[in-house]
mmCIF file of C-alpha atoms and ligand atoms in Angstrom:
data_model
loop_
_atom_site.group_PDB
_atom_site.id
_atom_site.type_symbol
_atom_site.label_atom_id
_atom_site.label_comp_id
_atom_site.label_asym_id
_atom_site.label_seq_id
_atom_site.Cartn_x
_atom_site.Cartn_y
_atom_site.Cartn_z
ATOM 1 C CA MET A 4 81.532 43.310 -58.898
ATOM 2 C CA GLU A 5 82.787 39.937 -57.007
ATOM 3 C CA MET A 6 85.392 42.703 -55.483
ATOM 4 C CA ASP A 7 82.833 44.341 -54.470
ATOM 5 C CA ILE A 8 81.633 42.227 -51.466
ATOM 6 C CA TYR A 9 85.299 42.476 -49.514
ATOM 7 C CA THR A 10 86.874 44.835 -48.149
ATOM 8 C CA PRO A 11 90.498 45.644 -49.830
ATOM 9 C CA LEU A 12 93.153 44.408 -47.094
ATOM 10 C CA GLU A 13 95.500 47.486 -46.342
ATOM 11 C CA LYS A 14 97.943 46.245 -43.383
ATOM 12 C CA HIS A 15 99.276 42.648 -43.094
ATOM 13 C CA THR A 16 98.300 43.125 -39.445
ATOM 14 C CA GLN A 17 94.682 43.490 -40.935
ATOM 15 C CA ASP A 18 92.552 40.338 -41.131
ATOM 16 C CA ILE A 19 89.523 39.500 -42.436
ATOM 17 C CA TYR A 20 87.398 39.936 -39.117
ATOM 18 C CA THR A 21 88.387 43.609 -38.563
ATOM 19 C CA THR A 22 86.667 44.407 -41.352
ATOM 20 C CA VAL A 23 83.595 42.067 -39.812
ATOM 21 C CA GLU A 24 83.695 44.073 -36.403
ATOM 22 C CA LEU A 25 80.206 45.130 -36.479
ATOM 23 C CA THR A 26 78.844 42.202 -37.059
ATOM 24 C CA LYS A 27 81.144 40.430 -34.517
ATOM 25 C CA ASP A 28 79.781 43.125 -31.668
ATOM 26 C CA LYS A 29 76.293 42.590 -32.743
ATOM 27 C CA LYS A 30 76.969 38.499 -32.010
ATOM 28 C CA GLU A 31 78.308 38.916 -28.503
ATOM 29 C CA GLY A 32 75.967 41.535 -27.719
ATOM 30 C CA GLN A 33 73.202 38.512 -28.343
ATOM 31 C CA MET A 34 75.659 36.333 -26.587
ATOM 32 C CA GLU A 35 75.278 38.698 -23.261
ATOM 33 C CA ALA A 36 71.515 38.278 -23.272
ATOM 34 C CA ASP A 37 71.497 34.372 -23.106
ATOM 35 C CA PRO A 38 71.455 33.955 -19.627
ATOM 36 C CA VAL A 39 68.263 34.387 -18.019
ATOM 37 C CA PRO A 40 67.923 37.274 -16.139
ATOM 38 C CA PRO A 41 66.647 37.576 -12.569
ATOM 39 C CA ALA A 42 62.840 38.740 -13.463
ATOM 40 C CA ASN A 43 62.260 35.483 -15.533
ATOM 41 C CA VAL A 44 63.399 32.928 -13.039
ATOM 42 C CA ASP A 45 61.260 35.096 -9.991
ATOM 43 C CA TYR A 46 58.168 34.197 -12.433
ATOM 44 C CA ARG A 47 58.480 30.474 -12.712
ATOM 45 C CA MET A 48 59.236 30.062 -8.700
ATOM 46 C CA CYS A 49 55.806 32.303 -8.718
ATOM 47 C CA LEU A 50 54.500 30.658 -11.304
ATOM 48 C CA PHE A 51 56.116 27.345 -9.369
ATOM 49 C CA ASN A 52 54.888 28.543 -5.813
ATOM 50 C CA ILE A 53 51.044 29.709 -7.353
ATOM 51 C CA LEU A 54 50.862 25.549 -8.718
ATOM 52 C CA LEU A 55 51.798 24.333 -5.436
ATOM 53 C CA PHE A 56 49.367 25.876 -3.569
ATOM 54 C CA LEU A 57 46.544 25.364 -6.297
ATOM 55 C CA SER A 58 46.924 21.765 -6.189
ATOM 56 C CA THR A 59 47.134 21.094 -2.249
ATOM 57 C CA LEU A 60 44.065 23.435 -2.273
ATOM 58 C CA LEU A 61 42.447 21.151 -4.792
ATOM 59 C CA ILE A 62 44.007 18.283 -1.879
ATOM 60 C CA VAL A 63 42.734 19.808 1.234
ATOM 61 C CA VAL A 64 39.367 21.153 -0.330
ATOM 62 C CA VAL A 65 39.338 16.957 -1.511
ATOM 63 C CA VAL A 66 39.758 16.251 1.850
ATOM 64 C CA ILE A 67 36.914 18.050 2.896
ATOM 65 C CA ILE A 68 34.152 16.894 0.479
ATOM 66 C CA ALA A 69 35.403 13.694 1.040
ATOM 67 C CA VAL A 70 34.855 13.976 5.192
ATOM 68 C CA TYR A 71 32.309 15.998 4.996
ATOM 69 C CA HIS A 72 30.335 13.404 2.986
ATOM 70 C CA PHE A 73 31.461 10.832 4.742
ATOM 71 C CA THR A 74 29.519 12.070 7.994
ATOM 72 C CA HIS A 75 26.610 13.049 6.498
ATOM 73 C CA TYR A 76 27.045 9.397 4.748
ATOM 74 C CA LYS A 77 27.219 8.205 8.304
ATOM 75 C CA GLU A 78 24.543 10.350 9.766
ATOM 76 C CA MET A 79 22.183 9.348 6.788
ATOM 77 C CA THR A 80 22.772 5.681 7.052
ATOM 78 C CA LYS A 81 21.423 7.157 10.825
ATOM 79 C CA ASN A 82 18.842 8.399 9.772
ATOM 80 C CA LEU A 83 17.554 5.746 7.566
ATOM 81 C CA SER A 84 17.320 3.034 10.457
ATOM 82 C CA THR A 85 15.100 5.695 12.281
ATOM 83 C CA LEU A 86 12.430 5.843 10.131
ATOM 84 C CA GLN A 87 12.688 2.091 9.067
ATOM 85 C CA PHE A 88 12.596 1.750 12.940
ATOM 86 C CA GLN A 89 9.667 4.197 12.885
ATOM 87 C CA PHE A 90 7.718 2.938 10.338
ATOM 88 C CA GLU A 91 7.910 -0.435 11.702
ATOM 89 C CA GLN A 92 6.410 0.765 14.577
ATOM 90 C CA LEU A 93 3.804 2.277 12.764
ATOM 91 C CA ASN A 94 2.660 -0.302 10.966
ATOM 92 C CA LYS A 95 2.199 -2.228 14.466
ATOM 93 C CA ILE A 96 -0.605 -0.113 14.754
ATOM 94 C CA VAL A 97 -1.878 0.159 11.468
ATOM 95 C CA ARG A 98 -1.490 -2.997 10.298
ATOM 96 C CA PRO A 99 -4.928 -4.320 12.480
ATOM 97 C CA LEU A 100 -6.681 -1.350 10.689
ATOM 98 C CA ASP A 101 -6.295 -3.221 7.339
ATOM 99 C CA LYS A 102 -9.629 -5.597 8.256
ATOM 100 C CA PHE A 103 -11.452 -2.341 8.694
ATOM 101 C CA CYS A 104 -9.793 -0.777 5.287
ATOM 102 C CA PRO A 105 -7.850 -2.342 3.010
ATOM 103 C CA LEU A 106 -5.617 -1.500 -0.125
ATOM 104 C CA ARG A 107 -7.899 -0.869 -3.102
ATOM 105 C CA GLU A 108 -5.620 0.328 -5.153
ATOM 106 C CA PRO A 109 -2.072 -1.478 -4.216
ATOM 107 C CA PRO A 110 -0.123 0.834 -6.797
ATOM 108 C CA ALA A 111 -1.723 3.961 -5.838
ATOM 109 C CA LEU A 112 -2.226 3.498 -1.651
ATOM 110 C CA VAL A 113 -5.216 4.310 -1.624
ATOM 111 C CA LYS A 114 -7.078 3.022 1.407
ATOM 112 C CA MET A 115 -11.093 1.560 1.447
ATOM 113 C CA CYS A 116 -12.124 2.367 5.071
ATOM 114 C CA SER A 117 -15.609 0.133 6.065
ATOM 115 C CA VAL A 118 -17.211 1.140 8.966
ATOM 116 C CA CYS A 119 -20.722 -0.318 10.785
ATOM 117 C CA PRO A 120 -23.160 1.313 12.800
ATOM 118 C CA HIS A 121 -22.471 1.357 15.862
ATOM 119 C CA ASN A 122 -23.152 -2.133 17.560
ATOM 120 C CA TRP A 123 -23.148 -2.903 14.426
ATOM 121 C CA LEU A 124 -20.601 -6.117 13.107
ATOM 122 C CA LEU A 125 -18.626 -6.320 10.394
ATOM 123 C CA PHE A 126 -17.227 -8.638 7.950
ATOM 124 C CA ASP A 127 -16.426 -8.642 4.700
ATOM 125 C CA SER A 128 -17.790 -4.950 3.818
ATOM 126 C CA LYS A 129 -21.159 -5.879 5.590
ATOM 127 C CA CYS A 130 -22.786 -4.411 8.560
ATOM 128 C CA TYR A 131 -24.747 -7.219 10.132
ATOM 129 C CA LEU A 132 -27.297 -7.041 14.011
ATOM 130 C CA PHE A 133 -27.688 -9.984 15.642
ATOM 131 C CA SER A 134 -31.423 -8.655 17.633
ATOM 132 C CA THR A 135 -31.783 -9.232 21.157
ATOM 133 C CA ASP A 136 -35.773 -8.277 20.511
ATOM 134 C CA LYS A 137 -38.000 -11.055 18.485
ATOM 135 C CA GLN A 138 -40.579 -10.082 15.660
ATOM 136 C CA ASN A 139 -42.577 -12.407 13.331
ATOM 137 C CA TRP A 140 -40.519 -12.621 9.737
ATOM 138 C CA TYR A 141 -42.661 -8.924 8.735
ATOM 139 C CA ASP A 142 -41.838 -6.711 11.396
ATOM 140 C CA SER A 143 -38.284 -7.881 11.323
ATOM 141 C CA GLN A 144 -38.225 -7.066 7.863
ATOM 142 C CA ASP A 145 -39.871 -3.643 8.528
ATOM 143 C CA THR A 146 -37.258 -3.254 11.120
ATOM 144 C CA CYS A 147 -34.239 -4.160 9.686
ATOM 145 C CA THR A 148 -35.615 -1.227 6.549
ATOM 146 C CA SER A 149 -35.844 1.408 9.484
ATOM 147 C CA GLU A 150 -32.163 0.957 10.576
ATOM 148 C CA GLY A 151 -31.117 0.983 7.083
ATOM 149 C CA GLY A 152 -30.595 -2.968 6.239
ATOM 150 C CA HIS A 153 -32.657 -5.534 5.557
ATOM 151 C CA LEU A 154 -32.853 -9.304 6.429
ATOM 152 C CA VAL A 155 -30.154 -11.011 5.817
ATOM 153 C CA ILE A 156 -29.250 -12.509 2.384
ATOM 154 C CA ILE A 157 -26.974 -14.689 2.778
ATOM 155 C CA GLU A 158 -24.765 -14.804 -0.651
ATOM 156 C CA THR A 159 -21.955 -16.979 0.257
ATOM 157 C CA LYS A 160 -20.485 -20.088 1.882
ATOM 158 C CA GLU A 161 -18.211 -17.537 3.955
ATOM 159 C CA GLU A 162 -20.770 -15.788 4.933
ATOM 160 C CA GLN A 163 -23.178 -18.349 6.268
ATOM 161 C CA ASP A 164 -20.284 -19.897 8.325
ATOM 162 C CA ILE A 165 -19.390 -16.460 9.695
ATOM 163 C CA LEU A 166 -23.218 -15.874 10.685
ATOM 164 C CA THR A 167 -23.376 -19.643 11.875
ATOM 165 C CA ALA A 168 -19.842 -19.358 13.647
ATOM 166 C CA LEU A 169 -21.332 -15.761 15.742
ATOM 167 C CA LEU A 170 -24.946 -17.696 16.719
ATOM 168 C CA GLU A 171 -22.223 -20.176 17.882
ATOM 169 C CA ILE A 172 -20.872 -17.117 19.851
ATOM 170 C CA LYS A 173 -24.075 -16.767 20.992
ATOM 171 C CA GLY A 174 -23.800 -19.652 23.361
ATOM 172 C CA SER A 175 -27.368 -21.558 25.078
ATOM 173 C CA GLU A 176 -29.528 -18.370 24.761
ATOM 174 C CA GLU A 177 -31.668 -17.760 21.666
ATOM 175 C CA LYS A 178 -30.660 -20.267 18.343
ATOM 176 C CA SER A 179 -32.714 -18.914 16.001
ATOM 177 C CA TYR A 180 -32.930 -15.909 13.765
ATOM 178 C CA TRP A 181 -35.203 -15.127 10.777
ATOM 179 C CA ILE A 182 -33.057 -14.175 7.376
ATOM 180 C CA GLY A 183 -34.642 -12.995 4.503
ATOM 181 C CA LEU A 184 -35.778 -15.698 3.114
ATOM 182 C CA THR A 185 -39.391 -16.194 2.151
ATOM 183 C CA ASP A 186 -41.547 -18.360 -0.184
ATOM 184 C CA GLU A 187 -44.529 -17.307 0.528
ATOM 185 C CA ILE A 188 -45.593 -16.314 -2.999
ATOM 186 C CA LYS A 189 -45.194 -19.066 -4.896
ATOM 187 C CA GLU A 190 -44.545 -22.517 -2.660
ATOM 188 C CA GLY A 191 -41.070 -23.823 -2.751
ATOM 189 C CA HIS A 192 -40.049 -21.065 -5.027
ATOM 190 C CA PHE A 193 -37.879 -19.325 -2.838
ATOM 191 C CA VAL A 194 -36.823 -15.383 -2.993
ATOM 192 C CA TRP A 195 -34.348 -13.141 -0.754
ATOM 193 C CA VAL A 196 -35.787 -9.863 0.158
ATOM 194 C CA ASP A 197 -33.917 -7.956 -2.665
ATOM 195 C CA ASN A 198 -37.090 -10.231 -4.988
ATOM 196 C CA LYS A 199 -33.807 -12.502 -6.267
ATOM 197 C CA PRO A 200 -34.263 -15.984 -6.440
ATOM 198 C CA LEU A 201 -32.834 -18.631 -4.208
ATOM 199 C CA ASP A 202 -29.420 -20.019 -5.991
ATOM 200 C CA PRO A 203 -29.869 -23.707 -5.208
ATOM 201 C CA GLN A 204 -26.040 -23.544 -5.154
ATOM 202 C CA LYS A 205 -25.484 -21.392 -2.764
ATOM 203 C CA ALA A 206 -28.507 -22.984 -0.348
ATOM 204 C CA PHE A 207 -27.399 -24.694 2.766
ATOM 205 C CA TRP A 208 -30.776 -26.123 4.695
ATOM 206 C CA GLY A 209 -30.084 -27.944 7.900
ATOM 207 C CA LYS A 210 -30.722 -31.573 8.440
ATOM 208 C CA ARG A 211 -33.580 -32.546 10.712
ATOM 209 C CA GLN A 212 -32.659 -35.081 13.314
ATOM 210 C CA ASN A 213 -35.360 -36.454 14.048
ATOM 211 C CA ASP A 214 -36.239 -38.193 10.633
ATOM 212 C CA ASN A 215 -32.411 -37.198 9.141
ATOM 213 C CA GLY A 216 -35.242 -35.360 6.400
ATOM 214 C CA THR A 217 -33.239 -32.019 4.489
ATOM 215 C CA GLU A 218 -34.909 -28.755 4.848
ATOM 216 C CA PRO A 219 -37.362 -27.108 3.508
ATOM 217 C CA ASP A 220 -40.158 -29.815 3.805
ATOM 218 C CA HIS A 221 -43.168 -27.250 3.083
ATOM 219 C CA TRP A 222 -44.679 -29.133 5.884
ATOM 220 C CA THR A 223 -47.813 -27.848 6.643
ATOM 221 C CA ASP A 224 -50.156 -28.776 10.407
ATOM 222 C CA GLU A 225 -54.307 -28.037 9.562
ATOM 223 C CA LEU A 226 -53.869 -26.850 13.657
ATOM 224 C CA ASN A 227 -50.913 -24.988 14.285
ATOM 225 C CA ASN A 228 -49.379 -24.403 10.755
ATOM 226 C CA PRO A 229 -52.425 -23.988 8.149
ATOM 227 C CA PHE A 230 -50.030 -21.552 6.023
ATOM 228 C CA GLY A 231 -46.890 -23.711 5.964
ATOM 229 C CA GLN A 232 -43.636 -23.265 6.874
ATOM 230 C CA ASN A 233 -42.697 -19.710 4.097
ATOM 231 C CA CYS A 234 -40.005 -17.953 6.621
ATOM 232 C CA VAL A 235 -36.538 -19.178 6.906
ATOM 233 C CA CYS A 236 -34.520 -19.091 10.251
ATOM 234 C CA LEU A 237 -31.216 -19.674 10.424
ATOM 235 C CA GLN A 238 -31.098 -22.002 13.025
ATOM 236 C CA LYS A 239 -27.716 -23.022 15.286
ATOM 237 C CA LYS A 240 -28.573 -27.533 15.690
ATOM 238 C CA LYS A 241 -27.956 -30.685 15.939
ATOM 239 C CA PRO A 242 -26.743 -32.342 14.043
ATOM 240 C CA SER A 243 -26.393 -29.707 11.178
ATOM 241 C CA SER A 244 -26.646 -25.259 11.364
ATOM 242 C CA GLY A 245 -28.872 -24.592 8.222
ATOM 243 C CA TRP A 246 -32.100 -22.971 7.398
ATOM 244 C CA TYR A 247 -35.217 -24.306 8.678
ATOM 245 C CA GLY A 248 -38.639 -23.184 7.295
ATOM 246 C CA LEU A 249 -41.376 -21.957 9.857
ATOM 247 C CA ASN A 250 -44.172 -20.169 9.968
ATOM 248 C CA CYS A 251 -43.589 -16.514 9.313
ATOM 249 C CA GLU A 252 -45.738 -15.404 12.265
ATOM 250 C CA ASN A 253 -43.422 -16.975 14.805
ATOM 251 C CA GLN A 254 -41.858 -14.790 17.305
ATOM 252 C CA LYS A 255 -37.915 -14.609 16.659
ATOM 253 C CA LYS A 256 -34.723 -12.383 16.941
ATOM 254 C CA ARG A 257 -33.424 -11.556 13.453
ATOM 255 C CA ILE A 258 -30.383 -11.024 11.644
ATOM 256 C CA CYS A 259 -30.686 -7.010 9.998
ATOM 257 C CA GLU A 260 -27.450 -6.708 6.947
ATOM 258 C CA ALA A 261 -26.496 -2.891 5.554
ATOM 259 C CA ALA A 262 -23.546 -2.530 3.831
ATOM 260 C CA ALA A 263 -20.767 -0.443 5.207
ATOM 261 C CA SER A 264 -20.012 2.685 4.583
ATOM 262 C CA THR A 265 -16.585 3.527 2.603
ATOM 263 C CA PHE A 266 -14.752 6.080 2.757
ATOM 264 C CA PRO A 267 -11.344 6.292 0.799
ATOM 265 C CA SER A 268 -8.036 7.189 2.693
ATOM 266 C CA ARG A 269 -4.189 7.714 1.510
ATOM 267 C CA ILE A 270 -1.942 6.513 3.269
HETATM 268 C C1 NAG B 321 18.856 13.674 9.858
HETATM 269 O O1 NAG B 321 17.654 13.714 10.761
HETATM 270 C C2 NAG B 321 18.047 15.119 11.680
HETATM 271 C C3 NAG B 321 15.960 14.967 11.840
HETATM 272 O O2 NAG B 321 16.193 13.394 12.882
HETATM 273 C C4 NAG B 321 18.225 15.757 10.658
HETATM 274 O O3 NAG B 321 17.698 17.165 11.200
HETATM 275 C C5 NAG B 321 19.427 15.686 9.578
HETATM 276 O O4 NAG B 321 19.297 16.598 8.748
HETATM 277 C C6 NAG B 321 18.940 14.446 8.680
HETATM 278 N N1 NAG B 321 20.437 14.389 8.718
HETATM 279 C C7 NAG B 321 20.237 14.067 6.799
HETATM 280 C C8 NAG B 321 21.753 13.701 6.457
HETATM 281 O O5 NAG B 321 19.257 13.812 6.279
HETATM 282 C C1 NAG B 322 -29.550 -39.800 10.222
HETATM 283 O O1 NAG B 322 -28.462 -40.550 9.480
HETATM 284 C C2 NAG B 322 -27.515 -40.814 10.922
HETATM 285 C C3 NAG B 322 -26.180 -41.107 9.673
HETATM 286 O O2 NAG B 322 -25.807 -40.113 9.016
HETATM 287 C C4 NAG B 322 -27.659 -41.768 11.234
HETATM 288 O O3 NAG B 322 -26.335 -42.543 12.439
HETATM 289 C C5 NAG B 322 -28.876 -42.064 12.405
HETATM 290 O O4 NAG B 322 -29.451 -43.405 12.932
HETATM 291 C C6 NAG B 322 -30.125 -41.181 11.292
HETATM 292 N N1 NAG B 322 -31.128 -41.109 11.946
HETATM 293 C C7 NAG B 322 -32.439 -41.097 11.326
HETATM 294 C C8 NAG B 322 -33.593 -40.417 12.300
HETATM 295 O O5 NAG B 322 -32.584 -42.018 10.646
#
């Protein structure tokens, strides 16, 4: 069995390699196929070129995007400063309106605008009208009502101060105006025209010059003033401007008050 795998040598010139020619031929054939064929070189070159092309393309695209973004960035920066400038200009125009349209809900940017009837003065969402004609206290209240308001009800120190200041502006003409306060029903019990009693903490009575006495003094005079001084005027006076009791039948100018109309507007 062992002898079978070897071909017996018949001549001395023969060697074992001649007997394995077939095998050797096959090996040589393989050896010849080993060098890279030209087709393969083309393929690699082609792949390299494609990669080179793609990388170049990528770089070009990146550069284009960068340039595009850079120019856009510059344009947007320019646009931003233009918008900021326009915003400031608009703000300059709109800001004075804040007096009439204060922000109602700051986060929602809703403004509430207040307006008064023609010739009425707006202060803190109330409208005031200083009359030029004179009437007694009752007719004054009726006239104010017919104009959509009432004789003024002074509720705060600020309101008292602004009305006194407005009185000062009116110069040397009339310095006495009816306000919506009276103690006609019960002496010494002052009520406003809305039937609310006067809060003594928010009373701004004047001080008389002749005796330094303070109002109200419940003064009566049998002849000229038998019913006392039940109605109240705001008077510009020295040493102190303030409220003074007068006979309700006196002919005086008046200060009417009305709520300002409000309307919402979006900004
Ligand atoms: C800049 O503003 C102009 C108009 O004012 C507009 O046409 C342009 O698109 C804006 N540019 C950018 C980048 O927003
Ligand atoms: C009123 O009071 C002031 C100081 O408060 C005083 O100077 C003046 O003399 C007083 N006048 C009268 C009439 O009492």
